[in-house]
PDB file of C-alpha atoms and ligand atoms in Angstrom:
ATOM      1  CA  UNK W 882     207.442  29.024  24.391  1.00  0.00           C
ATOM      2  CA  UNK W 883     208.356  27.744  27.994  1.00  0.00           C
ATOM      3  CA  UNK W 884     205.754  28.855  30.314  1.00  0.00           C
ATOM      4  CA  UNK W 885     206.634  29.616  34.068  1.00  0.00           C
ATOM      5  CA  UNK W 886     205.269  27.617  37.058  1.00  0.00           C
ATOM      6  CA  UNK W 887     203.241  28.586  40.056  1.00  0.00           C
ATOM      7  CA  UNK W 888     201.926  27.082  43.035  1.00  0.00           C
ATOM      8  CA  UNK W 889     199.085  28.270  45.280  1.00  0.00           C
ATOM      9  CA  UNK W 890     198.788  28.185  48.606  1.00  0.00           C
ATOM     10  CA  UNK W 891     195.271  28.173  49.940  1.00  0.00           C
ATOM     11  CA  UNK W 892     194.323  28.685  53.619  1.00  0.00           C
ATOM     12  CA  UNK W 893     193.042  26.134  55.853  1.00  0.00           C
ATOM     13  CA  UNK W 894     189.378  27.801  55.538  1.00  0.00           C
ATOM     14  CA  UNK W 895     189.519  29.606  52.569  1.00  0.00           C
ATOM     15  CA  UNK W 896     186.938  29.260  49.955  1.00  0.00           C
ATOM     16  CA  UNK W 897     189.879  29.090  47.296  1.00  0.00           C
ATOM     17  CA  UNK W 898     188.111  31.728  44.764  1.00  0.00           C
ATOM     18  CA  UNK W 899     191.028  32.864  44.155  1.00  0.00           C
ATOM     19  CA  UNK W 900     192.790  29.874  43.305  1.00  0.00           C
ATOM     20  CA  UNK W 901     190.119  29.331  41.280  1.00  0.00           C
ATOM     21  CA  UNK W 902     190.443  32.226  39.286  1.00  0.00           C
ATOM     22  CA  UNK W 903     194.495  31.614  38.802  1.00  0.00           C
ATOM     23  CA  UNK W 904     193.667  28.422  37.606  1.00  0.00           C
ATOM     24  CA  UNK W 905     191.094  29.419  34.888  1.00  0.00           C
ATOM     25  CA  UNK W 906     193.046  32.418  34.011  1.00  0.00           C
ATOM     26  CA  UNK W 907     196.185  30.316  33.432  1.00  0.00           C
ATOM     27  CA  UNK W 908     194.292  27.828  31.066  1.00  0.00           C
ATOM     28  CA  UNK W 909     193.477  30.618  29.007  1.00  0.00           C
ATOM     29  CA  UNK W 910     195.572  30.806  25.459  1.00  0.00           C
ATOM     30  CA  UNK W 911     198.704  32.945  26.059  1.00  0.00           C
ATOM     31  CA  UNK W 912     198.747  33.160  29.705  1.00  0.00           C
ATOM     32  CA  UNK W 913     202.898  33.167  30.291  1.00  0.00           C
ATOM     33  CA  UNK W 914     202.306  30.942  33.696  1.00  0.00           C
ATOM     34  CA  UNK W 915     200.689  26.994  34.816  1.00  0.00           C
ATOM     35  CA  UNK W 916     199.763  26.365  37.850  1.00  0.00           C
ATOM     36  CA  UNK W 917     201.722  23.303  38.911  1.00  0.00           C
ATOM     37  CA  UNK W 918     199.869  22.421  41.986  1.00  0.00           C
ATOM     38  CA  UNK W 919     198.205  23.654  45.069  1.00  0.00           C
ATOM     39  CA  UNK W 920     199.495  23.652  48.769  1.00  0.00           C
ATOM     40  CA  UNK W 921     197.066  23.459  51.193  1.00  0.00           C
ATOM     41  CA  UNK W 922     198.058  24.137  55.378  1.00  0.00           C
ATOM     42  CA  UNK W 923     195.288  21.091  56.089  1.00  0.00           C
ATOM     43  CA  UNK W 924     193.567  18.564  55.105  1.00  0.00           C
ATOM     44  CA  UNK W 925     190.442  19.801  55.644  1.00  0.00           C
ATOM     45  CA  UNK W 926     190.855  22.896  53.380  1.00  0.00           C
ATOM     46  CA  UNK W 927     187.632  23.667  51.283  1.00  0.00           C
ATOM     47  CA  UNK W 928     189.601  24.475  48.680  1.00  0.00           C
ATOM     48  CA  UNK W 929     191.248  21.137  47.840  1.00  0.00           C
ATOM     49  CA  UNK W 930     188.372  19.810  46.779  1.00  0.00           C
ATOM     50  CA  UNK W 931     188.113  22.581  44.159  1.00  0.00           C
ATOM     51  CA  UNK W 932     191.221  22.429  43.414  1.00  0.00           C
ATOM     52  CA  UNK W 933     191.206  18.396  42.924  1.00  0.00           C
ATOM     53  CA  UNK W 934     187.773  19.515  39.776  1.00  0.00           C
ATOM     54  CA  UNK W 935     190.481  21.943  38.713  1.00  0.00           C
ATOM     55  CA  UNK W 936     192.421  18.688  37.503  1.00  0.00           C
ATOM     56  CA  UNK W 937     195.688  20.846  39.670  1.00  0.00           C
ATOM     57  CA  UNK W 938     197.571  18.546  42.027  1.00  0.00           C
ATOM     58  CA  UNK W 939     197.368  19.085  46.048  1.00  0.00           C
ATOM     59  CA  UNK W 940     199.958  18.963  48.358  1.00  0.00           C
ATOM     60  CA  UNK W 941     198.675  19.121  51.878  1.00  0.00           C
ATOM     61  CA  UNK W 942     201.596  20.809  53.971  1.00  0.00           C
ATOM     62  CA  UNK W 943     202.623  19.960  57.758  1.00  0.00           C
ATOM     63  CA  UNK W 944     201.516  22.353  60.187  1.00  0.00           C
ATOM     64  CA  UNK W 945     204.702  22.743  62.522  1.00  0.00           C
ATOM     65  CA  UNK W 946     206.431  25.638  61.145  1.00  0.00           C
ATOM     66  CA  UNK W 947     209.937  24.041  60.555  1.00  0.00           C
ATOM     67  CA  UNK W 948     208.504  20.810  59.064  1.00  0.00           C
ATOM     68  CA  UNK W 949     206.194  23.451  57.061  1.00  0.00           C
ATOM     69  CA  UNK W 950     208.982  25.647  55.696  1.00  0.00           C
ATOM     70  CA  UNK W 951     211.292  22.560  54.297  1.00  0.00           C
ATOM     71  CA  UNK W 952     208.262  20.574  52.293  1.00  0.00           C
ATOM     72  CA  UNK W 953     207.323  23.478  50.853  1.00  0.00           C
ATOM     73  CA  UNK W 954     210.861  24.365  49.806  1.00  0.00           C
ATOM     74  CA  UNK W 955     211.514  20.856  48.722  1.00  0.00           C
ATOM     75  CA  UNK W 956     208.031  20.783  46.734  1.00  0.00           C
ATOM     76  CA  UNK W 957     209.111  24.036  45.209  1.00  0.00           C
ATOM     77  CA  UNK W 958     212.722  22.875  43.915  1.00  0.00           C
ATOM     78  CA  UNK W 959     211.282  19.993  42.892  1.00  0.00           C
ATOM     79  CA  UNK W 960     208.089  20.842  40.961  1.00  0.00           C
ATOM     80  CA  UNK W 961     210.621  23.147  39.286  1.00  0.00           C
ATOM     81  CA  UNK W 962     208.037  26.684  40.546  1.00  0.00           C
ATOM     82  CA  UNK W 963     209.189  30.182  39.809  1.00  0.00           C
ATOM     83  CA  UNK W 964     206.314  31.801  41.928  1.00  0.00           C
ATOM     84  CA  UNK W 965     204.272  31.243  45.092  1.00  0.00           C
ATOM     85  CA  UNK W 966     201.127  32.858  45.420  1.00  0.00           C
ATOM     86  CA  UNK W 967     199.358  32.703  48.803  1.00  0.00           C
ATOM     87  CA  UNK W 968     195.606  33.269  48.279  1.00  0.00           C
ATOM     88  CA  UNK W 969     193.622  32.864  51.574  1.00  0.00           C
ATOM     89  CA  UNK W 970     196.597  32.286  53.910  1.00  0.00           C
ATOM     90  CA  UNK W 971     196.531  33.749  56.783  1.00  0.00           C
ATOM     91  CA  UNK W 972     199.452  32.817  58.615  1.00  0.00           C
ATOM     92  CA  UNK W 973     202.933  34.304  58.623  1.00  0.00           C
ATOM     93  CA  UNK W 974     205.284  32.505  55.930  1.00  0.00           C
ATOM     94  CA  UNK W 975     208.596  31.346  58.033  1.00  0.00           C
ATOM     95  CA  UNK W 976     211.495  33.500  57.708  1.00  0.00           C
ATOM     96  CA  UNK W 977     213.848  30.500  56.269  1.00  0.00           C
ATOM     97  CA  UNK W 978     210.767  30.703  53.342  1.00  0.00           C
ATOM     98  CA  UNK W 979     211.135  33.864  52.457  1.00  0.00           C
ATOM     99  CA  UNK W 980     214.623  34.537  52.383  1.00  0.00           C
ATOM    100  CA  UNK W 981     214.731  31.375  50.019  1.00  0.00           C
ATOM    101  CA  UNK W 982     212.059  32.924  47.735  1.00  0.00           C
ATOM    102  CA  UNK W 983     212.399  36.215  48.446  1.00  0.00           C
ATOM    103  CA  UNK W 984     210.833  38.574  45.287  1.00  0.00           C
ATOM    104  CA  UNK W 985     208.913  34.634  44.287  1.00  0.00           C
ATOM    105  CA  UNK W 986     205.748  35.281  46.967  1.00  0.00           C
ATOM    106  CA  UNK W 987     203.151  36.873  46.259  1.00  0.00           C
ATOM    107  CA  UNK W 988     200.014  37.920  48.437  1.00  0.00           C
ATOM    108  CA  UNK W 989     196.293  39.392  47.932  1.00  0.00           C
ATOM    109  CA  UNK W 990     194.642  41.611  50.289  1.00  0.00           C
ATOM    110  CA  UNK W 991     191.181  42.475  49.942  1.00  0.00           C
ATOM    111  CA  UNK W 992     191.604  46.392  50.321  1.00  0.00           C
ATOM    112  CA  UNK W 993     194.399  49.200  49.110  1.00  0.00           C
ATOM    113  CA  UNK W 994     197.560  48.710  50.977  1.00  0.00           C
ATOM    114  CA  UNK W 995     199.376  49.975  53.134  1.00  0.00           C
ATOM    115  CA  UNK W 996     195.857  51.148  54.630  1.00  0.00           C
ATOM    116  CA  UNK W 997     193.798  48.538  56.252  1.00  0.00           C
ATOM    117  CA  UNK W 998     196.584  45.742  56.553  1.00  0.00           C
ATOM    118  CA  UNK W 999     198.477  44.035  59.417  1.00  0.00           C
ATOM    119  CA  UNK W1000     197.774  41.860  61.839  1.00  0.00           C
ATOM    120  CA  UNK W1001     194.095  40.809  62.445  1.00  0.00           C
ATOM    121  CA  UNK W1002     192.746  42.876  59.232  1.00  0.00           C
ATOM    122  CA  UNK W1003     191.754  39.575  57.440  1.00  0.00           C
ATOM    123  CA  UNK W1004     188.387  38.520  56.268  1.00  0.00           C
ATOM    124  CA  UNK W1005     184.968  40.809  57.012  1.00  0.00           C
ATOM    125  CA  UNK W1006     187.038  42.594  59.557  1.00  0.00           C
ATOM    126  CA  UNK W1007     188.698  44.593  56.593  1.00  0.00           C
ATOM    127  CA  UNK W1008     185.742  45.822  55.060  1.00  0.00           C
ATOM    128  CA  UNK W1009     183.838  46.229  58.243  1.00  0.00           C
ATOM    129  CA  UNK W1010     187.136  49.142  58.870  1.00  0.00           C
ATOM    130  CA  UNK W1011     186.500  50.288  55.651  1.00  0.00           C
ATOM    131  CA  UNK W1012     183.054  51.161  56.429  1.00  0.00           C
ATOM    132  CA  UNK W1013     183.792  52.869  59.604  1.00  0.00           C
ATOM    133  CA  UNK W1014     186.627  54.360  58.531  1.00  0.00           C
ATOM    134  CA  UNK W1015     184.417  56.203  55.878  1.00  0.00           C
ATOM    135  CA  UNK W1016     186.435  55.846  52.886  1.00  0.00           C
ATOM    136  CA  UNK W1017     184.918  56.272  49.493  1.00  0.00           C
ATOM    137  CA  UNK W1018     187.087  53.618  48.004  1.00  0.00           C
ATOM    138  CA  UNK W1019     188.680  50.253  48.703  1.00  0.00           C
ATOM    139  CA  UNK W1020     189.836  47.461  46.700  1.00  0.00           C
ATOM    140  CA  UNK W1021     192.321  44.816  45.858  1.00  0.00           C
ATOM    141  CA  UNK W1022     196.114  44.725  46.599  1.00  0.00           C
ATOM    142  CA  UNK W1023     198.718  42.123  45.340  1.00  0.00           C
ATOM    143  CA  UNK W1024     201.905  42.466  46.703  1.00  0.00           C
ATOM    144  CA  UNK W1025     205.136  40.761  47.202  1.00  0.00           C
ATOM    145  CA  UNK W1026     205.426  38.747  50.913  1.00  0.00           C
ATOM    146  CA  UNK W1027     208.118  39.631  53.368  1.00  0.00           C
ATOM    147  CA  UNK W1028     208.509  39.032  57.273  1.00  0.00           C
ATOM    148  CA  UNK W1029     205.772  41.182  58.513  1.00  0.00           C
ATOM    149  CA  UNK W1030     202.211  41.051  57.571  1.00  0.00           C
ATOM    150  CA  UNK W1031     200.828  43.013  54.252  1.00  0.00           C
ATOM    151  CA  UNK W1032     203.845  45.147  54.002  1.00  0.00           C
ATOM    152  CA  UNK W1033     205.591  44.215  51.340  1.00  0.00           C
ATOM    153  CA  UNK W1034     206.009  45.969  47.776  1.00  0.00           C
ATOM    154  CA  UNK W1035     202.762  46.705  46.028  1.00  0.00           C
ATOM    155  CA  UNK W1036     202.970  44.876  42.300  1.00  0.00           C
ATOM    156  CA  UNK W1037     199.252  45.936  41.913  1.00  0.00           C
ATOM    157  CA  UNK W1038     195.656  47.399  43.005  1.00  0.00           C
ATOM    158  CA  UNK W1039     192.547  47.572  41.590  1.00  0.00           C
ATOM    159  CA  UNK W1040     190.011  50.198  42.744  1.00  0.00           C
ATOM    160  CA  UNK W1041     186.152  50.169  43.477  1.00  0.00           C
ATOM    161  CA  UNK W1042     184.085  52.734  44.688  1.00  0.00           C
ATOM    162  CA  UNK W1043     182.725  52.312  48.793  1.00  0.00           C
ATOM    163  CA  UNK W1044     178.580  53.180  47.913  1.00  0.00           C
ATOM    164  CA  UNK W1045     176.643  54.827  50.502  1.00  0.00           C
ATOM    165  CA  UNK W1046     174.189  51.812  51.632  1.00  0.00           C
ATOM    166  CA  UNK W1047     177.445  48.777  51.340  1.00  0.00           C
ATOM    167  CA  UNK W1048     177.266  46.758  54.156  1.00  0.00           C
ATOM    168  CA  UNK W1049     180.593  44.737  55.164  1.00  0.00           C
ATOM    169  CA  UNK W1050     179.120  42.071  52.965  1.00  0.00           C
ATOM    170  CA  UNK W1051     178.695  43.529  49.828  1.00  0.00           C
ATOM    171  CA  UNK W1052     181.760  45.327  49.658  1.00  0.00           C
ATOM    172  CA  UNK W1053     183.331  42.505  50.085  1.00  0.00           C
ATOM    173  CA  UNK W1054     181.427  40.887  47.041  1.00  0.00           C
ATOM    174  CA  UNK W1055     182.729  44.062  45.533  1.00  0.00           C
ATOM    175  CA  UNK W1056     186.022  44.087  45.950  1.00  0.00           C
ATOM    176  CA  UNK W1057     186.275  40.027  45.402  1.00  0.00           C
ATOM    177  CA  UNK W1058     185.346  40.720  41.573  1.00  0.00           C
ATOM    178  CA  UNK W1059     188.443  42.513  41.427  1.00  0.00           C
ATOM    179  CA  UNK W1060     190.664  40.700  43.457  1.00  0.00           C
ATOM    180  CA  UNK W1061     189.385  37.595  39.974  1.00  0.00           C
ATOM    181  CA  UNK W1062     191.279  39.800  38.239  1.00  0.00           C
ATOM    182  CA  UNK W1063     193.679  41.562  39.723  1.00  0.00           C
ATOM    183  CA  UNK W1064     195.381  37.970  40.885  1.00  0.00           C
ATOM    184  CA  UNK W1065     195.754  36.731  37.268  1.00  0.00           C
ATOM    185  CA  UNK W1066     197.089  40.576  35.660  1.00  0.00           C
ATOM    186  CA  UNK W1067     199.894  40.760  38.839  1.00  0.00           C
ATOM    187  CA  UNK W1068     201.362  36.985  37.755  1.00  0.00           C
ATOM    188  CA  UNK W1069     201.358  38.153  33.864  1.00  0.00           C
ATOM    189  CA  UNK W1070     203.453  41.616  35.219  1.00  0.00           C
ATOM    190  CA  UNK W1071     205.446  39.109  37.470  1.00  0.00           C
ATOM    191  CA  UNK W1072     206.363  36.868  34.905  1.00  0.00           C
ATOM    192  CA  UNK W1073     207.507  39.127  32.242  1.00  0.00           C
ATOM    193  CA  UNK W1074     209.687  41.857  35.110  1.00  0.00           C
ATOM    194  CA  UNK W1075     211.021  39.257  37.228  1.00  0.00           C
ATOM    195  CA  UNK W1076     210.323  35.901  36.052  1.00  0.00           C
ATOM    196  CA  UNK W1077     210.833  35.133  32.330  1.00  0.00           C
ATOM    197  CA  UNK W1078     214.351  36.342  32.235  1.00  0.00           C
ATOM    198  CA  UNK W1079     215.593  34.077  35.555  1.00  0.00           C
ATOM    199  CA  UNK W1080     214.317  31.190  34.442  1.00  0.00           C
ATOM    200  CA  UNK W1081     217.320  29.389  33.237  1.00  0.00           C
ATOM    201  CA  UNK W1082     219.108  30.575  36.861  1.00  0.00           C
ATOM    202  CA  UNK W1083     215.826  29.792  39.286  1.00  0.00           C
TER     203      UNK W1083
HETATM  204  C1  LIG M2510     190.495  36.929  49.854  1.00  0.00           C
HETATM  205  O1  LIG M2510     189.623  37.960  50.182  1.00  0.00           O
HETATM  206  C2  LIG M2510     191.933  37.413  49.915  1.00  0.00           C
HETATM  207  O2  LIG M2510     192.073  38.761  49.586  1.00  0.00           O
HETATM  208  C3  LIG M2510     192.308  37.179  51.343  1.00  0.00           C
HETATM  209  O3  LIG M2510     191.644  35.999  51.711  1.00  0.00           O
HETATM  210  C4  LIG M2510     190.487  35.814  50.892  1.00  0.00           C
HETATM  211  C5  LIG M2510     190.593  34.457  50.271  1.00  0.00           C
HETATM  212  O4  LIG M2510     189.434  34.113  49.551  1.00  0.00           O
HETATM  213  N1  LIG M2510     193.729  37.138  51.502  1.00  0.00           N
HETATM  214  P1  LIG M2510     189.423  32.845  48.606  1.00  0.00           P
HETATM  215  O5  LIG M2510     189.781  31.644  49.467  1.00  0.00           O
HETATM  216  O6  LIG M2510     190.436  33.075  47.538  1.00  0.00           O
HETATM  217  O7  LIG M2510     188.033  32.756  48.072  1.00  0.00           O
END
């Protein structure tokens, strides 16, 4: 059976755990999806490197936005990729991007949307609200990219409980384990809603 295609794109200092986890999920028998290569917004990226042991080809994109937008297009078209998956990103994707792909980006946020999202809730800073917020749970959000930062539709969330001595840190540990997996069960759901069925017309 054909399998879709996705590409990653990592962010300029992101570890690239998820990526890794996409990867390795998608080499497992009768994952619907490959991963057909890896963008990465500079050369310096840690998580090329990874990516390059993952045997997954990386493209290194330009960092002006216009030059940005139209090699990742013309990657896309020509790599023949159904889905983009931003994992680590932290930029905002040009507008020309995702009215091209729009419903074909995904994102992950590291705690349940629409609470603790927006602009400049990225990284420990998330958690660290989470803690002062007092909430008793947080977790992992995929959902679909549009023009404004972690608002898009919600495709899925995992939950884990907030215990009473976390520290910023190991909530964040916490909440990672489930972001491994939530990543990987939101591009299966993708694939067979929105994906396997367009694939002649993408
Ligand atoms: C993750 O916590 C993700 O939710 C957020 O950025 C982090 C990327 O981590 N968007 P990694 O590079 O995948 O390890």
């Amino acid at each position: 059976m054909e399998r879709g295609r996705v590409a990653i794109l990592v962010g300029s200092k992101g570890r690239g755990s998820n990526m890794e986890a996409i990867v390795r999920a998608s080499q497992e028998p009768g994952f619907p999806m490959e991963v057909a290569v890896v963008f990465a917004p500079s050369d310096t990226a840690p998580a090329i490197e990874r990516a390059q042991s993952l045997g997954v080809p990386v493209v290194v994109l330009p960092s002006e936005p216009e030059a940005f937008a139209q090699s990742l297009l013309r990657e896309m078209a020509e790599r023949n990729v159904d889905l983009l998956c931003l994992a680590g990103y932290m930029r905002l994707i040009p507008a020309s991007v995702v009215e091209a792909l729009r419903g074909r980006i995904l994102n992950i946020h590291p705690a349940l949307l629409p609470k603790f999202g927006g602009k400049g809730m990225y990284g420990m800073r998330v958690h660290e609200a989470v803690l002062a917020a007092g909430e008793t749970e947080s977790g992992a959000t995929v959902h679909f990219v549009n023009e404004r930062y972690d608002e898009g539709d919600i495709l899925i969330q995992r939950r884990v409980p907030v215990l009473p001595n976390d520290t910023p840190e190991t909530l964040a540990a916490r909440v990672l384990e489930q972001e491994h997996r939530a990543y990987p069960e939101a591009i299966r759901i993708w694939w067979e809603r929105y994906g396997k069925g367009r694939k002649a017309s993408l």
